[in-house]
CSV table of C-alpha atoms in Angstrom, one decimal:
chain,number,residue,atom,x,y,z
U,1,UNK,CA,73.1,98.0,15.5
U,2,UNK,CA,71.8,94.4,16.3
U,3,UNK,CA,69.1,93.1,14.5
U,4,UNK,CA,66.0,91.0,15.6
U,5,UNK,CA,67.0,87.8,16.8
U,6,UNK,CA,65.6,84.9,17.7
U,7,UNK,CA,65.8,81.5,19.6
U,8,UNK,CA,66.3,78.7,18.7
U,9,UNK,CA,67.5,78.6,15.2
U,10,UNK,CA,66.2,75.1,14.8
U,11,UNK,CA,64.3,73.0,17.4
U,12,UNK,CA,63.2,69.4,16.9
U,13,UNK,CA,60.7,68.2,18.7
U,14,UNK,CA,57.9,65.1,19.2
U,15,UNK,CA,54.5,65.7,18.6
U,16,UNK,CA,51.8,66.4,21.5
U,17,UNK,CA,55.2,68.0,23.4
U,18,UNK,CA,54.9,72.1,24.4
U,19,UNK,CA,57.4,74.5,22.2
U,20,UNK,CA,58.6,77.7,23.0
U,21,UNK,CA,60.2,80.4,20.3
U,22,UNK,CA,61.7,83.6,21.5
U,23,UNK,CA,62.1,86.9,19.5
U,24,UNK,CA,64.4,89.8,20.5
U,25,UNK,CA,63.0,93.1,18.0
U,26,UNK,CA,65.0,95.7,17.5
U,27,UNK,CA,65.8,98.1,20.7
U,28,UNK,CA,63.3,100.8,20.4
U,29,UNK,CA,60.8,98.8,18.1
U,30,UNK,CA,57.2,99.1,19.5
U,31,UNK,CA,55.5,97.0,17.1
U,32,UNK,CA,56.5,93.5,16.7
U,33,UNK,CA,54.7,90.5,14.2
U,34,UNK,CA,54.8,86.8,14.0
U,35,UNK,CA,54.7,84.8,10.6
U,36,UNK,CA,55.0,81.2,9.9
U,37,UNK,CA,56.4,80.0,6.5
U,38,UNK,CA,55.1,76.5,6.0
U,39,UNK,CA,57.3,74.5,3.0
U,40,UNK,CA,56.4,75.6,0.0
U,41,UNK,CA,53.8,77.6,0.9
U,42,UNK,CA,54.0,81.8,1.4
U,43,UNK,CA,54.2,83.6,4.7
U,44,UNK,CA,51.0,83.5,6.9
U,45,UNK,CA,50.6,86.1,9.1
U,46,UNK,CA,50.5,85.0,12.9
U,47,UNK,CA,49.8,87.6,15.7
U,48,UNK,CA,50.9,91.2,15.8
U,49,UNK,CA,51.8,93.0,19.1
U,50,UNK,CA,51.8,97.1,19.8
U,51,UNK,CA,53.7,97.5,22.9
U,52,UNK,CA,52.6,94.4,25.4
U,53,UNK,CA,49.0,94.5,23.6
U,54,UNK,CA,47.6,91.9,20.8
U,55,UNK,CA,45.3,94.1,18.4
U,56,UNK,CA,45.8,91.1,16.2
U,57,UNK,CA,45.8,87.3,16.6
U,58,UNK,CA,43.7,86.7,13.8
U,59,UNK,CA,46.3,84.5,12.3
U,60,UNK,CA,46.8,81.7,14.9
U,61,UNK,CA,45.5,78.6,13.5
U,62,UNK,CA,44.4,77.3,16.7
U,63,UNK,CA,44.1,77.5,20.4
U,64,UNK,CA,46.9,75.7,20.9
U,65,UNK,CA,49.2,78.4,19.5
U,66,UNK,CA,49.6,82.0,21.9
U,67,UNK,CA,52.2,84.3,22.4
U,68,UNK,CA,52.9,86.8,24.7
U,69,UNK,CA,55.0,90.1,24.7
U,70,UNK,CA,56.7,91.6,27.6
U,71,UNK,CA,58.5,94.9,28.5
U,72,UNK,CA,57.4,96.3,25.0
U,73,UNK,CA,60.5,93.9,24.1
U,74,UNK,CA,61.3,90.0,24.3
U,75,UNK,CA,57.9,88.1,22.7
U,76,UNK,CA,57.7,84.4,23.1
U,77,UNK,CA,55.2,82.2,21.0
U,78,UNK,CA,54.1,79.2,22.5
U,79,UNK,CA,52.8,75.8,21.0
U,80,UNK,CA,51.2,73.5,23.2
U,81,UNK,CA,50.8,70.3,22.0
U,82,UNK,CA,52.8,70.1,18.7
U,83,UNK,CA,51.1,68.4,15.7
U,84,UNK,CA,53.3,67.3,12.6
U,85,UNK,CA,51.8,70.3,10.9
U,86,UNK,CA,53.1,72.6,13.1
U,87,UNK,CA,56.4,72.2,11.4
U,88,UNK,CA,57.4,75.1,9.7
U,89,UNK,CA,59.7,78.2,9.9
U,90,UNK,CA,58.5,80.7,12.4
U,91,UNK,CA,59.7,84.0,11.3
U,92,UNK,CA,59.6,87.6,14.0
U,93,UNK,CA,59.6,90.7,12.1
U,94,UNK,CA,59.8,94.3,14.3
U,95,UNK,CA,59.4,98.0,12.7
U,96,UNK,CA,59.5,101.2,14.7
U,97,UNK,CA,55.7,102.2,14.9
U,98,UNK,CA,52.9,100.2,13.7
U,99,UNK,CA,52.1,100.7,10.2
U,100,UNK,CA,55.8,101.8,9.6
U,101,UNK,CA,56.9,100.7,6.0
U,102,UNK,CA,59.7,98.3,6.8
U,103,UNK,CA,59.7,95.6,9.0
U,104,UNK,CA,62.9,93.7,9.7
U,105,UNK,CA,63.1,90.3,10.3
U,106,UNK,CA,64.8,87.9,12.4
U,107,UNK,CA,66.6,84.6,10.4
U,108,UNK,CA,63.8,82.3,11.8
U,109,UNK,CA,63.5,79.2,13.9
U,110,UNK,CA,62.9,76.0,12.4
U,111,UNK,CA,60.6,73.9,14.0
U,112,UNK,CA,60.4,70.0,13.2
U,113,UNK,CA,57.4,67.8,14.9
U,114,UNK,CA,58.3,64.0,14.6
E,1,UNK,CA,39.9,90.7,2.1
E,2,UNK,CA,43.6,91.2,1.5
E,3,UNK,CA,45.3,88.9,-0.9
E,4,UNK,CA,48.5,88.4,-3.0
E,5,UNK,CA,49.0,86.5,-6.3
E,6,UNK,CA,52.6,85.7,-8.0
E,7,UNK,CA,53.7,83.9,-10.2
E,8,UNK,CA,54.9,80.3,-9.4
E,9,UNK,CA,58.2,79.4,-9.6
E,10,UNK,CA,60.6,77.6,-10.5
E,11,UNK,CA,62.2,80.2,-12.5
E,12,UNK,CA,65.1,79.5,-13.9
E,13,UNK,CA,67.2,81.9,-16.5
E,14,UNK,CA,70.9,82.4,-17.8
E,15,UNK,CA,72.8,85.2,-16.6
E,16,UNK,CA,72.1,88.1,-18.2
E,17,UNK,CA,68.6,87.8,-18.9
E,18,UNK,CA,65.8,90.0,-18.5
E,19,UNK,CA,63.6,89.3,-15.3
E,20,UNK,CA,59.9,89.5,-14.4
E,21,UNK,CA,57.7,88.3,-11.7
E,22,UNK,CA,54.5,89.1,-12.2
E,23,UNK,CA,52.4,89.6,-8.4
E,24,UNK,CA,48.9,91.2,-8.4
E,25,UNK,CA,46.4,91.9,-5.1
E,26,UNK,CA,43.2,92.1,-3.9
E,27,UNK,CA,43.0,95.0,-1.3
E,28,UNK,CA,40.0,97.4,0.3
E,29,UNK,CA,42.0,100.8,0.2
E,30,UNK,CA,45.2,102.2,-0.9
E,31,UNK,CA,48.0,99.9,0.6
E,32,UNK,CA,51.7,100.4,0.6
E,33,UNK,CA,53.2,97.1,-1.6
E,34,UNK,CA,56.3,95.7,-1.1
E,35,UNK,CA,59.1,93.4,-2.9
E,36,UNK,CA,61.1,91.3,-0.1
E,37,UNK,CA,64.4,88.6,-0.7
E,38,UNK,CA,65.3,85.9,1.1
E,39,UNK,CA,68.9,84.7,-0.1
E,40,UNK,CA,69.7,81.4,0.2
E,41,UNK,CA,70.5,81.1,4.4
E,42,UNK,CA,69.6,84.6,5.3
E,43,UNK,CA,66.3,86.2,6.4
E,44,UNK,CA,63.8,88.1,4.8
E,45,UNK,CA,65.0,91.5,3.4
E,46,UNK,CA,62.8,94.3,1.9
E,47,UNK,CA,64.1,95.0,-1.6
E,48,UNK,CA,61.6,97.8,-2.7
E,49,UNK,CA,58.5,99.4,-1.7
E,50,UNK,CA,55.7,101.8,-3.3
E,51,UNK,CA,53.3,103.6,-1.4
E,52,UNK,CA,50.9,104.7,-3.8
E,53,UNK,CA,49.4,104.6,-7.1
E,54,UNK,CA,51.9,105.4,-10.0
E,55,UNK,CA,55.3,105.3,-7.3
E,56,UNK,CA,58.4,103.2,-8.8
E,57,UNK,CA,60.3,101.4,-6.2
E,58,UNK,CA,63.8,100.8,-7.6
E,59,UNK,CA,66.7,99.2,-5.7
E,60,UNK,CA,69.9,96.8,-7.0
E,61,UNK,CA,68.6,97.1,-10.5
E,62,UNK,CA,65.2,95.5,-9.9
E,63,UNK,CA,62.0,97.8,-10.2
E,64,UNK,CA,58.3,97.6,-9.7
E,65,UNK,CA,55.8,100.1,-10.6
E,66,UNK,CA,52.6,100.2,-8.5
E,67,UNK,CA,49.8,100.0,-11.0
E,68,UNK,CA,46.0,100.7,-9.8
E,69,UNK,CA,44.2,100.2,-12.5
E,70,UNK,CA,45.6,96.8,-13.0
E,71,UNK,CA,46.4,96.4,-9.3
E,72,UNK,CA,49.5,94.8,-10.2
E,73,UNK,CA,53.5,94.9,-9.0
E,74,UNK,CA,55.4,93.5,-11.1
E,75,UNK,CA,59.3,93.3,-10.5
E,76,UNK,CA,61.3,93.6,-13.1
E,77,UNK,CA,65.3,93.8,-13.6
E,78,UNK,CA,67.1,94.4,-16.9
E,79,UNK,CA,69.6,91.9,-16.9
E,80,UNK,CA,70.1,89.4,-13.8
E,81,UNK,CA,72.7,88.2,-11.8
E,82,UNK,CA,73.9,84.8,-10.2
E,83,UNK,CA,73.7,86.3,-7.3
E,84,UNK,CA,70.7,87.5,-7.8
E,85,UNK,CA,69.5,84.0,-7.2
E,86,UNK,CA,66.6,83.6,-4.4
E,87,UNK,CA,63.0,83.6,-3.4
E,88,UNK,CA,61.1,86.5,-4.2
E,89,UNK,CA,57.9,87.6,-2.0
E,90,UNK,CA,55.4,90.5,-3.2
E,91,UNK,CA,53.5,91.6,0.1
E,92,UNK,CA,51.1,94.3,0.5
E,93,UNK,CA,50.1,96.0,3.8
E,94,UNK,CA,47.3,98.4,4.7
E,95,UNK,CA,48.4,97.2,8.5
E,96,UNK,CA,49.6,93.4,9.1
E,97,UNK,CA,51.9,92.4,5.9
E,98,UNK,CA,49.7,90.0,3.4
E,99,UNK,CA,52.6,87.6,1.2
E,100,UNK,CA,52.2,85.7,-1.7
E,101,UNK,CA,53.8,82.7,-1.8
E,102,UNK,CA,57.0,83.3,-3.1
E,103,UNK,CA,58.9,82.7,-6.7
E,104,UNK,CA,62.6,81.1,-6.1
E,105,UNK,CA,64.3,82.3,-8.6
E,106,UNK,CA,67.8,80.4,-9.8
E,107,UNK,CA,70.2,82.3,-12.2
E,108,UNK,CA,73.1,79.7,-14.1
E,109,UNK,CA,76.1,81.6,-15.3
């Protein structure tokens, strides 16, 4: 079956302009998880939905970062006002139930802030 | 609070040669840890996981033995492959996954 997907695959944009990555989980998939994997650094966890819900956004650096989850499917993560250190690759991930062992994640979008 | 350690990379070895990457953690409770591989171009993949104190995960010839009472996870493989080349994550999780930062990992025939 498909596999989490996401949208774009790379997106270049200026800084102080709004950004918006999409995630497709896996059909099915009630839990759903952002990370963002900055160069050379490990994955930071981002925000972590339940169904439409947000039990955990403890990982957004800033206010200017949200996301939003609807239909207990799609999820889009919104950046308002990019900064050059917003550039990084921002990774979905999706399991069955929260908790669940595996997560699977998506190939990532590439975001560059000039 | 939750936190991961392993070793830094570079690593570079011949083909052929034994492998370890040494990760420890820092965890309240009894998480489940984790060894994932991201291939060169491809997305994150989970290559093994332990649940509890004691467990071996094993999978393409690479193992890691969940060790308490050193809280440690080391992964280890017997004799590596080119394409066995990659970055290696641990990552524990009691509920949200927790990553170290990664070893890439470059095998020359």
């Amino acid at each position: 079956g498909a596999g989490v997907s996401q949208s774009p695959s790379n997106k270049v944009t200026e800084k102080g302009k709004d950004v918006e990555l999409r995630c497709d989980p896996i059909s099915g998939h009630t839990a759903l998880y952002w990370y963002r994997q900055r160069l050379g650094q490990g994955l930071e966890f981002l925000i972590y939905f339940q169904g439409n819900s947000a039990p955990d956004k403890s990982g957004l650096p800033s206010d200017r970062f949200s996301a939003e989850r609807t239909g207990e499917s799609v999820s889009t993560l919104t950046i308002q006002r990019t900064q050059q250190e917003d550039s990084a690759v921002y990774l979905c991930a999706s399991s069955l139930v929260p908790g669940a062992y595996e997560q699977y994640f998506g190939p990532g979008t590439r975001l560059t802030v000039t | 609070g939750n936190s991961v350690t392993q070793m830094e990379g570079p690593v570079t070895l011949s083909e052929e040669a034994f492998l370890t990457i040494n990760c420890t953690y820092t965890a309240t409770g009894y998480p489940s840890l984790f060894w994932y591989v991201q291939y060169p171009g491809e997305g994150l993949q989970l290559l093994l996981k332990a649940t509890k104190a004691d467990d071996k995960g094993s999978n393409k010839g690479f193992e890691a033995t969940y060790r308490k009472e050193t809280t440690s996870f080391h992964l280890e493989k017997g004799s590596v492959q080119v394409s066995d080349s990659a970055v290696y994550f641990c990552a524990l999780r009691p509920e949200k996954l927790v990553f170290g930062k990664g070893t890439k990992l470059t095998v020359n025939p």
